[in-house]
CSV table of C-alpha atoms in Angstrom, one decimal:
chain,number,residue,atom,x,y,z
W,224,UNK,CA,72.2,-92.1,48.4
W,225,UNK,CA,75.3,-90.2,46.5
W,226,UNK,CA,78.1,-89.3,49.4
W,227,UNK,CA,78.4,-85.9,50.1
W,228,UNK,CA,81.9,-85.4,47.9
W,229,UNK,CA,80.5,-86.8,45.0
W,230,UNK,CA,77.3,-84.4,45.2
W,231,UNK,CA,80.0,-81.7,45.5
W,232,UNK,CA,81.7,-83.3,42.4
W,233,UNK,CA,78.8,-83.2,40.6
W,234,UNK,CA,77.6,-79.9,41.2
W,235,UNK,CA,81.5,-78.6,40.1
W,236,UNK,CA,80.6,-80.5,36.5
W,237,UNK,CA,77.0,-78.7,36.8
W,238,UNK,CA,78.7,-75.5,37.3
W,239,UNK,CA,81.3,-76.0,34.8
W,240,UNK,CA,78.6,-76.7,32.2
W,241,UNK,CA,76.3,-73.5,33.4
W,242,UNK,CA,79.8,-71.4,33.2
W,243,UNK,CA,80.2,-72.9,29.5
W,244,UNK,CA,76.9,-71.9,28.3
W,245,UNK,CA,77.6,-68.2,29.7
W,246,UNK,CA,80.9,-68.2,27.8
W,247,UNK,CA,79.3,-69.2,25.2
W,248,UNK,CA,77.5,-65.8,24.7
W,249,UNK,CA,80.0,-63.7,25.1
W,250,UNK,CA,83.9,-63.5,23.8
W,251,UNK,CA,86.3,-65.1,25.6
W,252,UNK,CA,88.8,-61.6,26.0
W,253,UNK,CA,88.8,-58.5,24.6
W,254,UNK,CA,91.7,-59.5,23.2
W,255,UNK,CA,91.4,-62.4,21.7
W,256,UNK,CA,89.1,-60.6,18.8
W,257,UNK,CA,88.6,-58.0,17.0
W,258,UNK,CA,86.2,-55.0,17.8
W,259,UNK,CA,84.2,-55.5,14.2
W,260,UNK,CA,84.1,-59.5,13.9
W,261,UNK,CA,84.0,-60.7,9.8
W,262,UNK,CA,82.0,-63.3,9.0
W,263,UNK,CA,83.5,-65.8,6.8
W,264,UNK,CA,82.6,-66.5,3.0
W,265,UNK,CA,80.5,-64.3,0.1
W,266,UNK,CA,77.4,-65.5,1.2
W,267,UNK,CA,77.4,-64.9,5.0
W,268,UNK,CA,75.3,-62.2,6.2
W,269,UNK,CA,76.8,-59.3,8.5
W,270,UNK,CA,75.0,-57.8,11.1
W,271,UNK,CA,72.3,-56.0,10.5
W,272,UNK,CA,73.6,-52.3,12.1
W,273,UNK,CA,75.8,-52.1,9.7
W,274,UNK,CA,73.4,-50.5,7.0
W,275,UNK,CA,72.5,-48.2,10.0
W,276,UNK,CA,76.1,-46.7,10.1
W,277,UNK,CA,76.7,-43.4,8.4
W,278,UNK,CA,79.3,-43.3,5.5
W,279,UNK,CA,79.9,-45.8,2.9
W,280,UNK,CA,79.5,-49.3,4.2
W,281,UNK,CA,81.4,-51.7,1.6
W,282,UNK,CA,83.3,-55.7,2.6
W,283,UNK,CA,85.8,-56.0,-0.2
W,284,UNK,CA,87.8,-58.9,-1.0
W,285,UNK,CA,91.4,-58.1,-1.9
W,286,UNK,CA,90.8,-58.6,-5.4
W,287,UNK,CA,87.4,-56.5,-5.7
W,288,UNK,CA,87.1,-53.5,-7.7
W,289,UNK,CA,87.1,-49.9,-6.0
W,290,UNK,CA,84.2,-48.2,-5.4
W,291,UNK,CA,83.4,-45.6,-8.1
W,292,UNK,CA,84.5,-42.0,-6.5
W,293,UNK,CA,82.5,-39.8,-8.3
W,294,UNK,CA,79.2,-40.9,-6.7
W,295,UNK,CA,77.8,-37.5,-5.1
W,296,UNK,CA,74.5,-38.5,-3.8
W,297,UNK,CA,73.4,-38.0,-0.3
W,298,UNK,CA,72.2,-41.7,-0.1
W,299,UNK,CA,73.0,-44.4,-2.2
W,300,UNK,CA,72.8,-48.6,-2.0
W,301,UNK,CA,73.8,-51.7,-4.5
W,302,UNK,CA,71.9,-55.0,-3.8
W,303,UNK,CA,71.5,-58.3,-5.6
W,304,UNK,CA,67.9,-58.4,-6.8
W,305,UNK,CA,67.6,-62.0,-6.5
W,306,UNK,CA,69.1,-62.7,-3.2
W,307,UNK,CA,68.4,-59.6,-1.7
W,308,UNK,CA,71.8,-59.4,-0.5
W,309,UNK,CA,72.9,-55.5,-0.3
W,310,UNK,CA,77.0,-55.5,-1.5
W,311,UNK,CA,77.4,-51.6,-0.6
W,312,UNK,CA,75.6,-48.7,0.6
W,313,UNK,CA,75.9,-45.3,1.7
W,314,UNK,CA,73.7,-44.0,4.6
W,315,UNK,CA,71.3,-46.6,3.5
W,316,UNK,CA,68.9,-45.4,6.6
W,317,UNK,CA,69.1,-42.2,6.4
W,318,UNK,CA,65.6,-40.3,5.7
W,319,UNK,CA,65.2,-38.4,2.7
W,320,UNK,CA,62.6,-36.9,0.4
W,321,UNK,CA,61.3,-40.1,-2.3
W,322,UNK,CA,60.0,-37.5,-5.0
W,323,UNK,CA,58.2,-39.6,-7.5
W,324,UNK,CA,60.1,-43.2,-7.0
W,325,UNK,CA,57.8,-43.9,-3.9
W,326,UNK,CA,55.0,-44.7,-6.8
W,327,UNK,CA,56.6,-47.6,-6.7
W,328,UNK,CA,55.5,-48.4,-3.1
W,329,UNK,CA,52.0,-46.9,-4.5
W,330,UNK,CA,52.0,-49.7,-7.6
W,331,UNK,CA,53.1,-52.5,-5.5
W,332,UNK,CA,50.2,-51.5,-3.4
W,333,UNK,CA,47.4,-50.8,-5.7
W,334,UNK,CA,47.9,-52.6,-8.8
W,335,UNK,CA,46.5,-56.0,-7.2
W,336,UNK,CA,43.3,-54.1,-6.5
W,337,UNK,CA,43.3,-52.4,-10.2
W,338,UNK,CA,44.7,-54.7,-13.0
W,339,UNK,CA,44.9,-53.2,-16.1
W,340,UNK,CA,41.8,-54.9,-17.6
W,341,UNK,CA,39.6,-52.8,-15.0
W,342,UNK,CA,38.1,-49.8,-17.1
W,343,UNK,CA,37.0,-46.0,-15.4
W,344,UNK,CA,35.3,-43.2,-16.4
W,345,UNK,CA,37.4,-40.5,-14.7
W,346,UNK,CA,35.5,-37.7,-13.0
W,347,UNK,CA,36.0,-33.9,-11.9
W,348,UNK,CA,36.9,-34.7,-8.2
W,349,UNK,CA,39.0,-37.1,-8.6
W,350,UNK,CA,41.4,-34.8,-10.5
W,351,UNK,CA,41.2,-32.2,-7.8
W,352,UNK,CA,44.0,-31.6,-5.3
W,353,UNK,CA,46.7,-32.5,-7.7
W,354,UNK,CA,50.3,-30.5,-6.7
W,355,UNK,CA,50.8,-27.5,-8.6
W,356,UNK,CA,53.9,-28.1,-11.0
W,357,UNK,CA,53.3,-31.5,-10.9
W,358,UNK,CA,54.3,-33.7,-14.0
W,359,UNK,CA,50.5,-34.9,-16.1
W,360,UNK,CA,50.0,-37.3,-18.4
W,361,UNK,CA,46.5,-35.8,-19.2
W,362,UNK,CA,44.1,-37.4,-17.7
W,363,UNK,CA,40.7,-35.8,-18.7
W,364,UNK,CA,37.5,-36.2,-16.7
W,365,UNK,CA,34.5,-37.3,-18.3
W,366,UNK,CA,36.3,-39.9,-20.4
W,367,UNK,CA,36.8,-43.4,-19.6
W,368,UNK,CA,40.3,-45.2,-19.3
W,369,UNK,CA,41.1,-48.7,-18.9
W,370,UNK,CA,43.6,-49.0,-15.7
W,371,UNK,CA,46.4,-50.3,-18.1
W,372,UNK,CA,46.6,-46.7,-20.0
W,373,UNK,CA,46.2,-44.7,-16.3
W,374,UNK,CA,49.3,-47.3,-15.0
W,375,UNK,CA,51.9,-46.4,-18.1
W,376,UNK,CA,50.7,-43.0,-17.7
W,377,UNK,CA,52.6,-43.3,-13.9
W,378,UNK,CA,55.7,-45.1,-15.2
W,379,UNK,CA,56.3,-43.7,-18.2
W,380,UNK,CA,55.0,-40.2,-17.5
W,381,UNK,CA,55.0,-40.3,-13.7
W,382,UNK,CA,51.9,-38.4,-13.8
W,383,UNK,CA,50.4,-37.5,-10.4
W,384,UNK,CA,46.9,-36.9,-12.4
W,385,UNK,CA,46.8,-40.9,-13.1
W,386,UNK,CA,47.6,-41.5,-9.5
W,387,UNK,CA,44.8,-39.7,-8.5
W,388,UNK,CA,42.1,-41.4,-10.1
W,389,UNK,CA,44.1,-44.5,-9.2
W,390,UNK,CA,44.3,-44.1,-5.8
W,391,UNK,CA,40.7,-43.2,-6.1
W,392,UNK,CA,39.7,-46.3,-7.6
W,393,UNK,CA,41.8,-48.0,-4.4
W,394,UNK,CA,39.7,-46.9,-1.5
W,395,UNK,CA,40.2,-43.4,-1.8
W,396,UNK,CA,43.6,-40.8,-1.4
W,397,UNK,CA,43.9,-40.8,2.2
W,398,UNK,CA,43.2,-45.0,2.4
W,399,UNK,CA,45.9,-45.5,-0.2
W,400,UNK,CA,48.6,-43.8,1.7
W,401,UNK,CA,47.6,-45.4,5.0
W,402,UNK,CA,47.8,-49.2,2.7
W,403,UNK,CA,50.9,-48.1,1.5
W,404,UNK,CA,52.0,-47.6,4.9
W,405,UNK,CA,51.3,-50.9,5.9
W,406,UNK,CA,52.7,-52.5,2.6
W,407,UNK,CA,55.9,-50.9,3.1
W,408,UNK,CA,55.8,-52.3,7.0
W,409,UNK,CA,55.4,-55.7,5.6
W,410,UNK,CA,58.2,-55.9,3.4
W,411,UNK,CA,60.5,-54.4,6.1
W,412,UNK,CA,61.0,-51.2,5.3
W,413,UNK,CA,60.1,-49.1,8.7
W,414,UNK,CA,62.1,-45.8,7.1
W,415,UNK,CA,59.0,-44.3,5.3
W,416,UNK,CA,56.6,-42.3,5.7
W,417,UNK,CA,53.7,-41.7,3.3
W,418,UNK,CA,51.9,-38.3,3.6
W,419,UNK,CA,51.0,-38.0,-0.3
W,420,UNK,CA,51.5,-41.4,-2.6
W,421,UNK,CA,52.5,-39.6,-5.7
W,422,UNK,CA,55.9,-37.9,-4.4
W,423,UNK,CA,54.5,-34.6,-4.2
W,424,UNK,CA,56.8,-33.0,-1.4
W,425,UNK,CA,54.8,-32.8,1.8
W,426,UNK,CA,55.8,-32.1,5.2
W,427,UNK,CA,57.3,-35.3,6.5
W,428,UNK,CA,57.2,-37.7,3.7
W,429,UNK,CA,60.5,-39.5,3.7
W,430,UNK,CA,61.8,-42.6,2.6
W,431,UNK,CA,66.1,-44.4,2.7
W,432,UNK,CA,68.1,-45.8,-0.4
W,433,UNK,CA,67.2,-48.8,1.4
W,434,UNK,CA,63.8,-49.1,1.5
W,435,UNK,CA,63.6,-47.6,-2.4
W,436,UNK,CA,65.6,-50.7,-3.4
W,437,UNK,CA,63.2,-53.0,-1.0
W,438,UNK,CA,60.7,-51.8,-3.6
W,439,UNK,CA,62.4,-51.9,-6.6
W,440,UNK,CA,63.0,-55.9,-6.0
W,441,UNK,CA,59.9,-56.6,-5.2
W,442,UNK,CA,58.6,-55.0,-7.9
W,443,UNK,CA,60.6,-56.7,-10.6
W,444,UNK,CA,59.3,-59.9,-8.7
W,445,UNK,CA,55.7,-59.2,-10.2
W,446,UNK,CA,55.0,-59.4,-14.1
W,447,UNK,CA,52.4,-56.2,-14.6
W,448,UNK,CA,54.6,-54.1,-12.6
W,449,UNK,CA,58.1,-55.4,-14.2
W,450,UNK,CA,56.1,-54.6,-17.8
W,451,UNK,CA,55.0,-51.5,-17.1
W,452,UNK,CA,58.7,-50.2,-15.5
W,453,UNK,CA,60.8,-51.5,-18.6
W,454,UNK,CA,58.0,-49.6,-21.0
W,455,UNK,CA,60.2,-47.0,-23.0
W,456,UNK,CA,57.5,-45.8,-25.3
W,457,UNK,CA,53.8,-45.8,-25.5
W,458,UNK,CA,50.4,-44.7,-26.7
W,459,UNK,CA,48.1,-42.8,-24.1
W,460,UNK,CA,45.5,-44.1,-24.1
W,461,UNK,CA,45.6,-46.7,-26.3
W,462,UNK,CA,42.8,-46.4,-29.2
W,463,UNK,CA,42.1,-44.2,-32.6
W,464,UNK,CA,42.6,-40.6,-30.6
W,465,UNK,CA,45.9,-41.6,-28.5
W,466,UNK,CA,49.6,-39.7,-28.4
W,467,UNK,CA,53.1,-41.2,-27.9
W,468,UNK,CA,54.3,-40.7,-24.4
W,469,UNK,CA,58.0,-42.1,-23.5
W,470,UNK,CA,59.8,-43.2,-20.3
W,471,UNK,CA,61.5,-40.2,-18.2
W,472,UNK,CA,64.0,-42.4,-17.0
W,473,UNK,CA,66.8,-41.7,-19.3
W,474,UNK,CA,68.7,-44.9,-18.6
W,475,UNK,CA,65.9,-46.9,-20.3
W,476,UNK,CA,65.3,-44.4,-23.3
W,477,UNK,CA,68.6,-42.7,-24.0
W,478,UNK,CA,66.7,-39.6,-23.9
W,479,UNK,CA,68.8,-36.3,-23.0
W,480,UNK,CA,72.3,-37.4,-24.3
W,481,UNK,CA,72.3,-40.0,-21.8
W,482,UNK,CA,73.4,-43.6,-23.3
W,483,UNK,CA,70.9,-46.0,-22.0
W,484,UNK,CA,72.5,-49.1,-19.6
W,485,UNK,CA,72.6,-52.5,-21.5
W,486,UNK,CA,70.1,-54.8,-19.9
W,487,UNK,CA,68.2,-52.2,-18.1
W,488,UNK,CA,65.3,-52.9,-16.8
W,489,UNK,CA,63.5,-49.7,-15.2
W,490,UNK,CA,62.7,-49.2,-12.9
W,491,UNK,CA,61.6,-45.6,-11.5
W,492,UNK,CA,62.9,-42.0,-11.4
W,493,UNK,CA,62.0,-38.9,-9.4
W,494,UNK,CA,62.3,-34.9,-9.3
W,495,UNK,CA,60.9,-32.9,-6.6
W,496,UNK,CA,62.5,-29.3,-5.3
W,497,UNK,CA,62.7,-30.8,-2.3
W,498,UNK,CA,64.3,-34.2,-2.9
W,499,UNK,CA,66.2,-33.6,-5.4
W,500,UNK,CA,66.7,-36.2,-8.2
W,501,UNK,CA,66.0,-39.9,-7.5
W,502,UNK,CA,66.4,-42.7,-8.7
W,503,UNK,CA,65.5,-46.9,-8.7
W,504,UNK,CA,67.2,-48.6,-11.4
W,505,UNK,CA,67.4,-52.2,-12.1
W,506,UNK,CA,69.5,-54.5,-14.7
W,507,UNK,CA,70.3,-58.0,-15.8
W,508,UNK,CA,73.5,-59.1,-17.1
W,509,UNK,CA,73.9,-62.8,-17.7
W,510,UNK,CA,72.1,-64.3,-15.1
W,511,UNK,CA,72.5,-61.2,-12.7
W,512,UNK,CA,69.9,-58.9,-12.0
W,513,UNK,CA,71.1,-56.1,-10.0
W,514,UNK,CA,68.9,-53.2,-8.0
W,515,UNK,CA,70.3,-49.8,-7.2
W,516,UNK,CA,68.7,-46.7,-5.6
W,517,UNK,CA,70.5,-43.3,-5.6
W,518,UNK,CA,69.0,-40.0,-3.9
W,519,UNK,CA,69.8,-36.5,-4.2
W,520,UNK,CA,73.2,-36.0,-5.9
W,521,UNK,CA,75.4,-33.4,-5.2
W,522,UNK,CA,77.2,-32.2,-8.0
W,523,UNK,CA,76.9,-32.9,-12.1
W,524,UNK,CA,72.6,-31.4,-12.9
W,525,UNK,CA,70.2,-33.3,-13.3
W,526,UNK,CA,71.2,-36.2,-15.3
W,527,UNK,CA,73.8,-36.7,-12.8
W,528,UNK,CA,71.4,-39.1,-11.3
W,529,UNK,CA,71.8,-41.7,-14.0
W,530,UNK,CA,75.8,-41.5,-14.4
W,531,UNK,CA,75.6,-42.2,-10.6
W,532,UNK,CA,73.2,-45.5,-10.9
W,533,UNK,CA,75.7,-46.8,-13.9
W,534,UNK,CA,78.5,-46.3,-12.4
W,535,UNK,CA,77.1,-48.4,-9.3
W,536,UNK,CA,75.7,-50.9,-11.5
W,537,UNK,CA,78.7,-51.8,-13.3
W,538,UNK,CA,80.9,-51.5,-10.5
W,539,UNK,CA,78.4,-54.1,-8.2
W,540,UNK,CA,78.4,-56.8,-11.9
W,541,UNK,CA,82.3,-56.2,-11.6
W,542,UNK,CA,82.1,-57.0,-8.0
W,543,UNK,CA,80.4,-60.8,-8.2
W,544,UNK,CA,82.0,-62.8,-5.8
W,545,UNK,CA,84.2,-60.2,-4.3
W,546,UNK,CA,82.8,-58.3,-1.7
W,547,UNK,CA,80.7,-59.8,1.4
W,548,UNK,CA,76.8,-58.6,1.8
W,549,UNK,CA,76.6,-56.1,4.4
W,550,UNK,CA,73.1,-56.3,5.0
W,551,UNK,CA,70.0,-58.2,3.4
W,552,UNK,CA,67.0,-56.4,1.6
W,553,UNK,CA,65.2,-59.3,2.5
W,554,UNK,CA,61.6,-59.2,4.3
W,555,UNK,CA,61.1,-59.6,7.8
W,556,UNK,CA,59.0,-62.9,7.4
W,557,UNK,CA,62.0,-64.1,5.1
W,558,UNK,CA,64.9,-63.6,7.4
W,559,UNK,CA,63.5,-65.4,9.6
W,560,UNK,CA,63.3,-68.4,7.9
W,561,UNK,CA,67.1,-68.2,6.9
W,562,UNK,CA,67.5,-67.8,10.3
W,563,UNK,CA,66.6,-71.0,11.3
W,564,UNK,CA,70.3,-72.4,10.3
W,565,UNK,CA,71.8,-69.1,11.7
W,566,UNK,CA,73.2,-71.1,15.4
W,567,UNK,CA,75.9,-72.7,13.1
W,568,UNK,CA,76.4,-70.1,10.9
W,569,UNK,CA,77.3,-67.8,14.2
W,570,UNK,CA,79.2,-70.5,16.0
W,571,UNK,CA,81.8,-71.1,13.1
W,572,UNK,CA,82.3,-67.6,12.7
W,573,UNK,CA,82.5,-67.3,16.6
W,574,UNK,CA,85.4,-69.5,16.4
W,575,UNK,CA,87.1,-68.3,13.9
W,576,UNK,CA,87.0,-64.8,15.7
W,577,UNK,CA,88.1,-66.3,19.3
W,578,UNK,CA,84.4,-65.7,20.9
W,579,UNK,CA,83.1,-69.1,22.4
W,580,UNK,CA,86.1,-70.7,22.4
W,581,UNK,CA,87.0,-70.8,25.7
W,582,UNK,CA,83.3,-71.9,26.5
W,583,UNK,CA,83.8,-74.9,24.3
W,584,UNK,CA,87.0,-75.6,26.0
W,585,UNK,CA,85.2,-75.6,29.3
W,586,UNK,CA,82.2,-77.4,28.3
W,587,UNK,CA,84.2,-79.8,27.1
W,588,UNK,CA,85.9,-80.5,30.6
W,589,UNK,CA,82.7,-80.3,32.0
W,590,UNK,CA,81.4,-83.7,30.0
W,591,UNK,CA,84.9,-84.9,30.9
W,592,UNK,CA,84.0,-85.0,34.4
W,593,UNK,CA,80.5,-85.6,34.0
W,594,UNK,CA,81.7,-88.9,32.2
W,595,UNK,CA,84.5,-89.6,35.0
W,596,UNK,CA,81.3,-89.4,37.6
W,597,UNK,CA,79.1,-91.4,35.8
W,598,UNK,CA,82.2,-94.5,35.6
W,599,UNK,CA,82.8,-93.6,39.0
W,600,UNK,CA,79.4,-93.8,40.1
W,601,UNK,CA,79.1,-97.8,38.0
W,602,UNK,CA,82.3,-98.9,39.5
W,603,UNK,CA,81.4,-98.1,43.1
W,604,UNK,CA,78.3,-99.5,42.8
W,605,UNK,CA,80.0,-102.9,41.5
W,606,UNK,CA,82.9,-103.0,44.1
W,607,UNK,CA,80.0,-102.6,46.8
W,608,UNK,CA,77.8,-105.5,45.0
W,609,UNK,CA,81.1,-107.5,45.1
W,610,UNK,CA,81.8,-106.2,48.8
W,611,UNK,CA,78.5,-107.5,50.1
W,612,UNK,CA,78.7,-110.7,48.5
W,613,UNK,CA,82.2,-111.3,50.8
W,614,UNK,CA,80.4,-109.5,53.9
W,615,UNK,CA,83.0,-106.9,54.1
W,616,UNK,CA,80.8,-103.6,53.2
């Protein structure tokens, strides 16, 4: 039976090491940290509210290059298209008007349900309900189509009449926007809304800079849709009575004065009256592939769009290796798996910042006296074997 002062010894150690674990999860003084803590190295992740702040969210190094200051657009955002990781951003959350770069979201949605080899003989009412002023390709009902000329007919042309008798051949108008819904749930971007899934302004169809780039990567992560986005020029449709049509986005053509971005990609562009000018531009340098989307500039027309995206691209290639993510395009499902290493991740940077280390201290003198119990505990027990043996217990 343990005497009553050791049971009161041992439930101080049992306190000590309940007290430690409460320290633990929370700083050890206001103090003793600062009120935004910085994760250590390039390749730690910061916390995720950070993309969720207004302004320009950006964790230079000394020696990293200054953000260009000509950038006008509402909402902008610079991510590594390989590792997802987003290097700067402006108002990354903030909901704004897609215009014609949420066909994206509609091709990463639809094109595993209509490959290019599938052919369709297009019909009257499948053309119907198409946006007045929006851009064609010239789709013509009563003639059939393999999917491959309807799909460069929404890159290249970003026509809404293709979409149609795409979407058509997906379910059906109103089933593709609820599947693009879902898609864009599943790769974890919760800031859109999809009323009409060729752009065409409609009453509370929205989309962020982020989740544009979340489609943009994962786009470039599939073959048809990476071909079809870094198509300049093409014949529509493809056979003996066919006419060139060419990429709007001038960064990939050069088209409109506007020199095109060495080792561009695509990947969409966008003009509605109500968005504005948008943009989803992708590019490799080396063995960099960087994604940038840029709505609704402010100043500069309508080419201003592109000068913004280049001017982001170069300056996040310029940046490699000196600035520090500030947030992760990464899928849900995929951040959770990094997670699983994230305990030691948090408690170096806790350290470094002051926050646990006072709970570490006191654990620490909690397995001190644990272990001074525990010796105490043997030696009594020998003393009072030896003390028996003598008769004098």
């Amino acid at each position: 039976m343990i005497p009553s002062f050791a049971r009161a010894v041992l439930a101080g150690a049992l306190a000590s090491v309940l007290g430690a674990q409460l320290l633990a999860q929370a700083p050890a003084s206001a103090a003793g940290r600062r009120q935004e803590p910085t994760p250590p190295g390039p390749a730690a992740a910061a916390p995720p509210s950070w993309l969720y702040r207004s302004g320009t969210q950006v964790r230079a190094r000394p020696s990293a290059p200054a953000l260009p200051d000509d950038v006008s657009a509402l909402s902008w955002l610079v991510a590594d298209a390989d590792s997802g990781d987003v290097l700067a951003a402006k108002n990354a959350h903030e909901p704004l008007p897609p215009a014609s770069t949420i066909k994206t979201l509609f091709a990463l949605t639809a094109l595993p349900q209509v490959p290019g080899t599938t052919q369709h003989t297009v019909t009257d009412s499948e053309l119907e309900g198409i946006g007045e002023g929006s851009s064609l390709v010239g789709v013509d009902a009563g003639r059939t189509y393999r999917a491959a000329d309807l799909w460069r007919g929404v890159f290249l042309s970003s026509g809404n009449d293709a979409v149609h008798v795409l979407a058509e051949m997906n379910g059906g108008w109103r089933a593709t926007a609820r599947r693009m819904q879902a898609k864009a749930r599943s790769l974890g971007a919760r800031d859109t809304h999809v009323v009409s899934p060729d752009g065409y302004d409609a009453p509370g169809q929205v989309s962020s800079a982020f989740d544009l780039a979340v489609f943009g990567r994962a786009g470039l992560a599939h073959p048809e849709f990476r071909r079809y986005c870094s198509t300049a020029l093409a014949k529509f449709p493809e056979g003996a009575w066919s006419y060139d049509i060419q990429n709007t986005n001038r960064l990939l053509t050069g088209a409109d004065g506007v020199a095109p971005y060495p080792g561009i990609i695509g990947v969409k562009n966008g003009y509605t009256s109500g968005a504005g000018h948008t943009l989803i531009a992708a590019a490799k340098r080396g063995d960099r592939t960087l994604v940038v989307s840029v709505m609704n500039p402010q100043r500069g027309g309508g080419l201003a769009v592109y000068e913004e995206a280049r001017a982001l691209l170069d300056w996040g290639f310029a940046a490699e290796g000196r600035v520090r993510p500030v947030g992760s395009l990464q899928p849900p499902a995929a951040e959770a798996a990094a997670g699983a290493v994230a305990p030691t991740t948090v408690a170096a940077e806790d350290e470094e910042e002051g926050w646990a280390t006072a709970g570490g201290a006191t654990t620490g003198i909690a397995l001190v006296v644990l272990a001074g119990w525990a010796a105490f505990v043997v030696r009594r027990r020998r003393v009072r074997r030896e003390a028996t043996m003598l008769g004098e217990w």
